[in-house]
Tab-separated table of C-alpha atoms and ligand atoms in Angstrom:
chain	number	residue	atom	x	y	z
A	1	MET	CA	62.873	11.978	-101.434
A	2	SER	CA	64.772	15.252	-101.517
A	3	ARG	CA	62.796	18.410	-100.790
A	4	HIS	CA	63.337	22.136	-100.497
A	5	ILE	CA	62.597	23.637	-97.067
A	6	LEU	CA	62.328	27.399	-96.581
A	7	VAL	CA	62.681	28.724	-93.015
A	8	LEU	CA	61.357	32.171	-92.066
A	9	ALA	CA	63.872	33.560	-89.559
A	10	ASP	CA	62.093	34.592	-86.369
A	11	LEU	CA	63.509	37.913	-85.173
A	12	ARG	CA	62.901	39.713	-81.909
A	13	ASN	CA	64.539	42.966	-80.780
A	14	GLY	CA	67.032	42.760	-83.629
A	15	LYS	CA	68.164	39.223	-82.761
A	16	VAL	CA	67.548	35.851	-84.384
A	17	ARG	CA	65.572	33.705	-81.966
A	18	ASN	CA	66.715	30.233	-81.048
A	19	VAL	CA	63.691	28.586	-82.678
A	20	THR	CA	65.122	29.646	-86.063
A	21	PHE	CA	68.178	27.430	-85.470
A	22	GLU	CA	65.914	24.583	-84.363
A	23	MET	CA	63.909	24.940	-87.601
A	24	LEU	CA	67.064	25.064	-89.745
A	25	THR	CA	68.436	21.937	-88.050
A	26	ALA	CA	65.173	20.089	-88.673
A	27	ALA	CA	65.135	21.377	-92.258
A	28	VAL	CA	68.612	19.963	-92.924
A	29	ASN	CA	67.518	16.602	-91.460
A	30	ILE	CA	64.416	16.266	-93.608
A	31	ALA	CA	65.658	17.937	-96.814
A	32	ASP	CA	67.204	14.574	-97.695
A	33	GLY	CA	69.872	16.123	-99.879
A	34	GLY	CA	67.536	18.864	-101.129
A	35	GLU	CA	67.820	22.572	-100.449
A	36	VAL	CA	67.521	24.483	-97.180
A	37	SER	CA	66.888	28.175	-97.617
A	38	ALA	CA	65.963	30.945	-95.220
A	39	ALA	CA	64.031	34.203	-95.441
A	40	LEU	CA	65.106	37.328	-93.578
A	41	ILE	CA	62.364	39.941	-93.545
A	42	GLY	CA	62.634	43.300	-91.810
A	43	HIS	CA	64.930	46.306	-91.815
A	44	ASP	CA	68.722	46.061	-91.389
A	45	VAL	CA	68.447	42.269	-91.292
A	46	ALA	CA	70.942	41.130	-93.967
A	47	LYS	CA	73.649	41.039	-91.283
A	48	HIS	CA	72.058	37.834	-89.903
A	49	ALA	CA	72.552	35.866	-93.153
A	50	ASP	CA	75.908	34.378	-92.064
A	51	LEU	CA	74.416	33.032	-88.855
A	52	LEU	CA	71.613	31.315	-90.791
A	53	ALA	CA	74.256	29.764	-93.061
A	54	HIS	CA	76.140	28.431	-90.020
A	55	TYR	CA	73.002	26.495	-89.091
A	56	GLY	CA	72.523	25.012	-92.542
A	57	ALA	CA	70.883	27.527	-94.925
A	58	ASN	CA	72.326	27.271	-98.453
A	59	ARG	CA	70.485	30.339	-99.734
A	60	VAL	CA	69.207	33.312	-97.746
A	61	PHE	CA	66.502	35.518	-99.284
A	62	VAL	CA	66.532	39.028	-97.837
A	63	VAL	CA	63.698	41.551	-97.995
A	64	ASP	CA	65.086	44.625	-96.268
A	65	GLN	CA	62.747	47.616	-96.196
A	66	GLU	CA	62.072	50.375	-93.738
A	67	PRO	CA	58.283	49.796	-93.455
A	68	LEU	CA	59.139	46.258	-92.294
A	69	ALA	CA	61.256	47.418	-89.338
A	70	ASN	CA	58.390	46.316	-87.082
A	71	TYR	CA	56.026	43.465	-87.845
A	72	VAL	CA	53.176	44.619	-90.091
A	73	PRO	CA	50.840	41.821	-91.236
A	74	ASP	CA	50.311	42.943	-94.851
A	75	GLY	CA	53.937	43.903	-95.366
A	76	TYR	CA	55.338	40.635	-94.018
A	77	ALA	CA	52.800	38.583	-95.935
A	78	ASN	CA	53.668	40.381	-99.197
A	79	ALA	CA	57.398	40.000	-98.564
A	80	LEU	CA	57.148	36.290	-97.718
A	81	GLU	CA	54.878	35.694	-100.695
A	82	ALA	CA	57.564	37.174	-102.945
A	83	VAL	CA	60.245	34.993	-101.344
A	84	ILE	CA	58.139	31.843	-101.796
A	85	LYS	CA	57.482	32.662	-105.458
A	86	GLU	CA	61.217	33.142	-105.994
A	87	ALA	CA	62.399	30.148	-103.923
A	88	ASN	CA	59.626	27.702	-104.860
A	89	PRO	CA	59.968	25.519	-101.717
A	90	ASP	CA	58.049	22.339	-100.859
A	91	VAL	CA	57.708	23.226	-97.173
A	92	VAL	CA	57.797	26.571	-95.332
A	93	PHE	CA	58.760	26.520	-91.637
A	94	LEU	CA	57.718	29.420	-89.407
A	95	ALA	CA	58.042	29.735	-85.641
A	96	HIS	CA	54.842	29.202	-83.676
A	97	SER	CA	55.389	32.730	-82.367
A	98	ALA	CA	53.155	35.790	-82.566
A	99	ILE	CA	54.521	36.533	-86.057
A	100	GLY	CA	54.503	32.964	-87.386
A	101	ARG	CA	50.981	32.311	-86.114
A	102	ASP	CA	49.736	35.447	-87.831
A	103	VAL	CA	51.468	35.173	-91.167
A	104	ALA	CA	51.299	31.392	-91.830
A	105	PRO	CA	47.523	31.095	-92.399
A	106	LYS	CA	47.522	34.224	-94.591
A	107	LEU	CA	50.133	32.685	-96.859
A	108	ALA	CA	48.583	29.207	-96.769
A	109	ALA	CA	45.340	30.791	-98.032
A	110	ARG	CA	47.127	32.792	-100.736
A	111	PHE	CA	48.875	29.664	-102.050
A	112	ASP	CA	45.867	27.382	-101.463
A	113	ALA	CA	48.234	25.232	-99.410
A	114	GLY	CA	47.916	23.043	-96.326
A	115	GLN	CA	49.025	24.172	-92.874
A	116	VAL	CA	50.033	22.305	-89.719
A	117	SER	CA	50.394	24.406	-86.571
A	118	ASP	CA	52.361	24.149	-83.343
A	119	ILE	CA	54.302	21.032	-84.235
A	120	ILE	CA	56.704	19.471	-81.729
A	121	LYS	CA	58.136	16.583	-83.752
A	122	ILE	CA	58.783	15.677	-87.394
A	123	GLU	CA	59.139	12.158	-88.786
A	124	THR	CA	59.324	10.780	-92.292
A	125	ASN	CA	57.136	7.951	-93.515
A	126	GLY	CA	58.303	7.029	-96.979
A	127	ASP	CA	57.900	10.213	-99.011
A	128	GLN	CA	55.619	11.803	-96.462
A	129	LEU	CA	56.434	14.192	-93.631
A	130	VAL	CA	54.493	13.375	-90.468
A	131	PHE	CA	54.129	16.112	-87.851
A	132	THR	CA	53.195	15.618	-84.185
A	133	ARG	CA	51.191	18.378	-82.496
A	134	PRO	CA	49.473	18.657	-79.120
A	135	ILE	CA	45.671	18.784	-78.977
A	136	TYR	CA	43.077	19.280	-76.204
A	137	ALA	CA	45.336	21.786	-74.408
A	138	GLY	CA	48.237	19.336	-74.397
A	139	LYS	CA	46.306	16.328	-73.035
A	140	ALA	CA	46.848	14.311	-76.212
A	141	PHE	CA	48.949	14.353	-79.353
A	142	THR	CA	47.984	13.857	-82.968
A	143	LYS	CA	50.061	13.019	-86.036
A	144	VAL	CA	49.290	14.989	-89.174
A	145	ALA	CA	50.494	14.690	-92.756
A	146	ILE	CA	49.649	16.867	-95.749
A	147	LYS	CA	49.513	14.791	-98.896
A	148	ASP	CA	50.332	17.093	-101.779
A	149	GLY	CA	51.616	20.518	-102.589
A	150	LEU	CA	53.172	23.338	-100.630
A	151	LYS	CA	53.017	22.993	-96.848
A	152	PHE	CA	53.141	25.683	-94.160
A	153	VAL	CA	54.315	24.446	-90.775
A	154	THR	CA	54.588	26.422	-87.533
A	155	VAL	CA	57.110	25.007	-85.069
A	156	ARG	CA	56.796	25.287	-81.293
A	157	PRO	CA	60.003	26.775	-79.830
A	158	ASN	CA	62.273	24.672	-77.596
A	159	ASN	CA	61.090	21.288	-78.870
A	160	LEU	CA	63.256	20.336	-81.829
A	161	SER	CA	66.972	19.975	-81.172
A	162	LYS	CA	69.465	22.323	-82.793
A	163	THR	CA	72.826	21.492	-84.250
A	164	GLU	CA	76.152	23.126	-83.366
A	165	PRO	CA	76.792	26.055	-85.736
A	166	ASP	CA	79.504	25.562	-88.337
A	167	SER	CA	81.165	28.911	-89.006
A	168	SER	CA	82.833	27.612	-92.175
A	169	ARG	CA	79.452	27.285	-93.892
A	170	THR	CA	78.357	30.064	-96.234
A	171	ALA	CA	75.135	30.840	-98.062
A	172	ASN	CA	74.227	32.491	-101.312
A	173	VAL	CA	72.457	35.730	-100.308
A	174	VAL	CA	69.633	36.840	-102.619
A	175	SER	CA	68.233	40.343	-102.073
A	176	LEU	CA	64.657	40.775	-103.255
A	177	ASN	CA	63.347	44.188	-104.118
A	178	VAL	CA	59.718	43.743	-103.098
A	179	GLN	CA	57.587	46.854	-103.513
A	180	ILE	CA	55.847	47.594	-100.224
A	181	PRO	CA	54.520	51.147	-100.461
A	182	ALA	CA	53.646	52.453	-97.003
A	183	ASP	CA	50.136	53.423	-98.166
A	184	SER	CA	49.414	49.799	-99.173
A	185	LEU	CA	49.663	48.683	-95.552
A	186	ARG	CA	46.369	48.611	-93.702
A	187	THR	CA	48.121	48.829	-90.353
A	188	LEU	CA	51.289	50.717	-89.514
A	189	VAL	CA	53.296	50.358	-86.322
A	190	LYS	CA	54.301	53.862	-85.295
A	191	GLU	CA	56.150	53.048	-82.111
A	192	VAL	CA	56.955	49.981	-80.041
A	193	VAL	CA	57.023	50.555	-76.303
A	194	ARG	CA	58.875	47.651	-74.771
A	195	LYS	CA	58.075	46.437	-71.298
A	196	SER	CA	61.161	46.481	-69.150
A	197	THR	CA	61.605	42.840	-68.214
A	198	GLN	CA	64.010	41.485	-65.697
A	199	GLY	CA	66.418	38.918	-67.070
A	200	VAL	CA	65.768	35.927	-69.308
A	201	ASP	CA	63.117	35.726	-72.100
A	202	LEU	CA	60.402	33.395	-70.807
A	203	SER	CA	59.552	31.685	-74.091
A	204	GLU	CA	63.184	30.766	-74.803
A	205	ALA	CA	64.291	30.035	-71.206
A	206	LYS	CA	65.926	26.693	-70.403
A	207	ILE	CA	64.916	26.990	-66.731
A	208	ILE	CA	61.736	28.625	-65.412
A	209	VAL	CA	60.813	29.319	-61.806
A	210	SER	CA	57.083	29.898	-61.767
A	211	GLY	CA	54.776	31.177	-59.053
A	212	GLY	CA	51.061	30.887	-58.373
A	213	ARG	CA	48.527	32.295	-56.009
A	214	GLY	CA	50.418	30.526	-53.220
A	215	VAL	CA	53.158	33.170	-53.568
A	216	LYS	CA	50.614	35.548	-52.023
A	217	SER	CA	52.052	38.950	-53.083
A	218	ALA	CA	54.267	40.822	-55.522
A	219	GLU	CA	56.965	40.864	-52.815
A	220	GLY	CA	56.634	37.072	-52.557
A	221	PHE	CA	57.777	36.852	-56.186
A	222	GLN	CA	61.112	38.374	-55.111
A	223	VAL	CA	61.835	35.059	-53.346
A	224	LEU	CA	61.357	33.262	-56.697
A	225	GLN	CA	63.444	35.889	-58.520
A	226	GLU	CA	66.363	35.181	-56.178
A	227	LEU	CA	66.223	31.460	-57.016
A	228	ALA	CA	65.922	32.348	-60.713
A	229	ASN	CA	68.997	34.598	-60.493
A	230	VAL	CA	71.100	31.744	-59.114
A	231	LEU	CA	69.877	29.342	-61.815
A	232	GLY	CA	69.991	31.835	-64.708
A	233	ALA	CA	66.265	31.203	-65.055
A	234	ALA	CA	63.221	33.230	-66.134
A	235	VAL	CA	60.304	33.827	-63.770
A	236	GLY	CA	56.808	32.827	-64.894
A	237	ALA	CA	53.401	32.786	-63.258
A	238	SER	CA	49.990	31.167	-63.213
A	239	ARG	CA	46.954	33.170	-64.212
A	240	GLY	CA	45.903	32.988	-60.571
A	241	ALA	CA	48.967	35.014	-59.622
A	242	CYS	CA	48.462	37.464	-62.521
A	243	ASP	CA	44.751	37.932	-61.732
A	244	ALA	CA	45.652	38.619	-58.114
A	245	GLY	CA	47.953	41.419	-59.295
A	246	TYR	CA	51.156	39.804	-58.031
A	247	CYS	CA	52.804	39.986	-61.431
A	248	ASP	CA	52.420	41.097	-65.024
A	249	TYR	CA	50.279	39.163	-67.543
A	250	ALA	CA	53.368	38.971	-69.776
A	251	MET	CA	54.562	36.309	-67.306
A	252	GLN	CA	51.436	34.141	-67.568
A	253	ILE	CA	51.978	30.541	-68.631
A	254	GLY	CA	49.134	28.345	-69.828
A	255	GLN	CA	46.291	27.975	-72.259
A	256	THR	CA	45.730	31.726	-72.505
A	257	GLY	CA	49.332	32.655	-71.736
A	258	LYS	CA	52.685	31.493	-73.036
A	259	VAL	CA	53.457	27.887	-73.920
A	260	VAL	CA	56.882	26.948	-72.605
A	261	THR	CA	59.036	23.837	-72.821
A	262	PRO	CA	62.110	24.451	-70.682
A	263	ASP	CA	64.533	21.770	-69.516
A	264	LEU	CA	63.475	22.498	-65.920
A	265	TYR	CA	60.187	24.006	-64.673
A	266	ILE	CA	59.899	24.747	-60.943
A	267	ALA	CA	56.252	25.386	-60.008
A	268	CYS	CA	55.882	27.139	-56.641
A	269	GLY	CA	52.456	27.507	-55.050
A	270	ILE	CA	50.656	26.509	-58.260
A	271	SER	CA	47.757	24.049	-57.941
A	272	GLY	CA	48.105	22.598	-61.469
A	273	ALA	CA	44.825	23.505	-63.155
A	274	ILE	CA	44.413	22.008	-66.638
A	275	GLN	CA	44.703	25.480	-68.187
A	276	HIS	CA	48.090	25.974	-66.520
A	277	LEU	CA	49.305	22.491	-67.492
A	278	ALA	CA	48.474	23.310	-71.129
A	279	GLY	CA	51.356	25.773	-71.100
A	280	MET	CA	54.052	23.802	-69.287
A	281	SER	CA	53.363	20.065	-69.146
A	282	ASN	CA	55.843	19.384	-71.974
A	283	SER	CA	58.715	20.732	-69.874
A	284	LYS	CA	61.480	18.137	-69.678
A	285	VAL	CA	61.711	18.021	-65.859
A	286	ILE	CA	59.000	19.440	-63.591
A	287	VAL	CA	59.561	20.185	-59.913
A	288	ALA	CA	56.506	21.153	-57.837
A	289	ILE	CA	56.597	22.866	-54.462
A	290	ASN	CA	53.188	22.973	-52.805
A	291	LYS	CA	51.989	22.646	-49.248
A	292	ASP	CA	48.969	20.571	-50.307
A	293	PRO	CA	50.044	16.951	-50.975
A	294	GLU	CA	46.835	16.454	-53.009
A	295	ALA	CA	47.557	19.370	-55.414
A	296	PRO	CA	47.085	18.154	-59.031
A	297	ILE	CA	50.461	19.621	-60.035
A	298	PHE	CA	52.106	16.611	-58.326
A	299	LYS	CA	50.489	14.325	-60.957
A	300	VAL	CA	52.666	15.849	-63.697
A	301	ALA	CA	55.726	16.565	-61.532
A	302	ASP	CA	58.914	14.504	-61.796
A	303	TYR	CA	59.937	15.701	-58.327
A	304	GLY	CA	57.550	16.967	-55.668
A	305	ILE	CA	58.300	18.850	-52.476
A	306	VAL	CA	55.382	19.080	-50.044
A	307	GLY	CA	56.051	22.182	-47.987
A	308	ASP	CA	55.752	25.917	-47.566
A	309	LEU	CA	57.416	27.595	-50.521
A	310	PHE	CA	58.651	30.417	-48.297
A	311	GLN	CA	60.757	27.862	-46.427
A	312	VAL	CA	61.666	25.575	-49.331
A	313	VAL	CA	62.622	28.150	-52.001
A	314	PRO	CA	65.116	30.159	-49.871
A	315	LEU	CA	66.697	26.877	-48.733
A	316	LEU	CA	67.059	25.756	-52.344
A	317	THR	CA	68.536	29.127	-53.288
A	318	GLU	CA	71.125	28.952	-50.491
A	319	GLU	CA	72.141	25.376	-51.331
A	320	LEU	CA	72.358	26.075	-55.067
A	321	LYS	CA	74.436	29.196	-54.427
A	322	LYS	CA	77.046	26.950	-52.773
A	323	VAL	CA	77.439	24.859	-55.920
A	324	LEU	CA	76.612	27.301	-58.731
A	325	VAL	CA	77.834	30.759	-57.694
B	401	FAD	P1	45.306	28.198	-57.015
B	401	FAD	O1	44.528	27.208	-57.798
B	401	FAD	O2	44.604	29.019	-56.008
B	401	FAD	O3	46.482	27.393	-56.298
B	401	FAD	C1	47.359	27.935	-55.358
B	401	FAD	C2	48.204	26.795	-54.818
B	401	FAD	O4	49.181	27.315	-53.949
B	401	FAD	C3	47.407	25.746	-54.029
B	401	FAD	O5	47.643	24.457	-54.595
B	401	FAD	C4	47.964	25.853	-52.620
B	401	FAD	O6	48.032	24.581	-51.967
B	401	FAD	C5	49.357	26.399	-52.879
B	401	FAD	N1	49.933	27.162	-51.774
B	401	FAD	C6	49.349	28.141	-51.042
B	401	FAD	N2	50.230	28.652	-50.164
B	401	FAD	C7	51.390	27.971	-50.329
B	401	FAD	C8	52.677	28.033	-49.716
B	401	FAD	N3	52.953	28.925	-48.744
B	401	FAD	N4	53.626	27.173	-50.113
B	401	FAD	C9	53.376	26.255	-51.104
B	401	FAD	N5	52.175	26.165	-51.708
B	401	FAD	C10	51.205	27.007	-51.336
B	401	FAD	N6	45.554	29.494	-65.523
B	401	FAD	C11	46.849	29.577	-65.862
B	401	FAD	O7	47.746	29.404	-65.009
B	401	FAD	N7	47.207	29.883	-67.146
B	401	FAD	C12	46.303	30.080	-68.133
B	401	FAD	O8	46.681	30.359	-69.263
B	401	FAD	C13	44.916	29.982	-67.800
B	401	FAD	N8	43.968	30.145	-68.749
B	401	FAD	C14	42.662	29.964	-68.413
B	401	FAD	C15	41.675	30.031	-69.400
B	401	FAD	C16	40.355	29.840	-69.084
B	401	FAD	C17	39.326	29.900	-70.173
B	401	FAD	C18	39.983	29.578	-67.747
B	401	FAD	C19	38.554	29.336	-67.380
B	401	FAD	C20	40.935	29.511	-66.762
B	401	FAD	C21	42.289	29.717	-67.064
B	401	FAD	N9	43.279	29.653	-66.096
B	401	FAD	C22	44.591	29.712	-66.454
B	401	FAD	C23	42.956	29.616	-64.660
B	401	FAD	C24	43.068	28.234	-64.036
B	401	FAD	O9	41.840	27.551	-64.191
B	401	FAD	C25	43.370	28.346	-62.523
B	401	FAD	O10	42.377	29.137	-61.907
B	401	FAD	C26	44.735	28.963	-62.198
B	401	FAD	O11	45.742	28.309	-62.932
B	401	FAD	C27	45.019	28.820	-60.717
B	401	FAD	O12	46.202	29.473	-60.412
B	401	FAD	P2	47.064	28.972	-59.158
B	401	FAD	O13	47.426	27.545	-59.322
B	401	FAD	O14	48.149	29.952	-58.974
B	401	FAD	O15	46.060	29.216	-57.946
């Protein structure tokens, strides 16, 4: 059954995030000959339309307005509502990011539609789309289908595969003049103060080197940063390490932190509490370094190294430098 899928492009710091390409690829696969369109909402965003076309969008709806330069809940919701009314899709894909998680339920309520959140897999069963999503903090998975009508779906980054872009593909760009008077917005973002972060974005990283309370200090994290530099990886942390003041909460992975699914997750001095596993257990390959052979992290690890991280990590860094640098 052919269907029309609309993908809301997920933008951060003026760039299209990888999850957008993953959503477009999935959209092409399940459209079954139907339409794949994309929505670009923000300010000075039309320039990204070509890129969305390269990943499979046939039509790109653009709402480009100054009040939307930063994410504002009412403004984005109004803009996306206008796009949906114009495009009339069967399914709307949004990233399971801060923006997607905020805007999807608002729109689902406005359209009296069903919503499935944080999906990691899509299958078809006859005419139905069946979505897999983790439950109980990642301990189990459930399959969900919405029978009729418009569907809002938020997609967990780094789970669906993305196609190679085809630069010969073009899209029909439709600019929508949605009225968003500044005084209609209940919240206004006046200024965004960005944290200066070292290196790779954690939520999109392919490799993560992560540290726990076993790292023992902020200086200890420098040892992990050196390994991360050699691997081109991001550095993450357990809440134990954040609570102890060794690193910033922006680095926290887990139930109350970021959910990550890198190709390789190297856990150093992390015990493996259920709340930490909730944020990383879907990583493709997990390596654990811990001096306690009974640490629960070894139950989810593909490779385990029992040892002192301050001996093991520098050794790994030196050996990897020989082959990678
Ligand atoms: P610990 O449990 O203290 O483990 C430290 C580990 O380091 C030990 O296994 C030890 O053997 C090892 N170690 C020590 N020294 C060395 C060394 N030199 N070399 C190698 N290994 C060494 N936690 C999260 O991570 N993320 C969350 O999002 C999160 N959310 C939570 C939400 C709630 C509601 C609650 C109640 C808790 C949450 N927690 C979360 C906390 C979680 O329960 C654990 O307390 C936390 O994950 C422990 O962090 P840790 O593994 O770094 O520390």
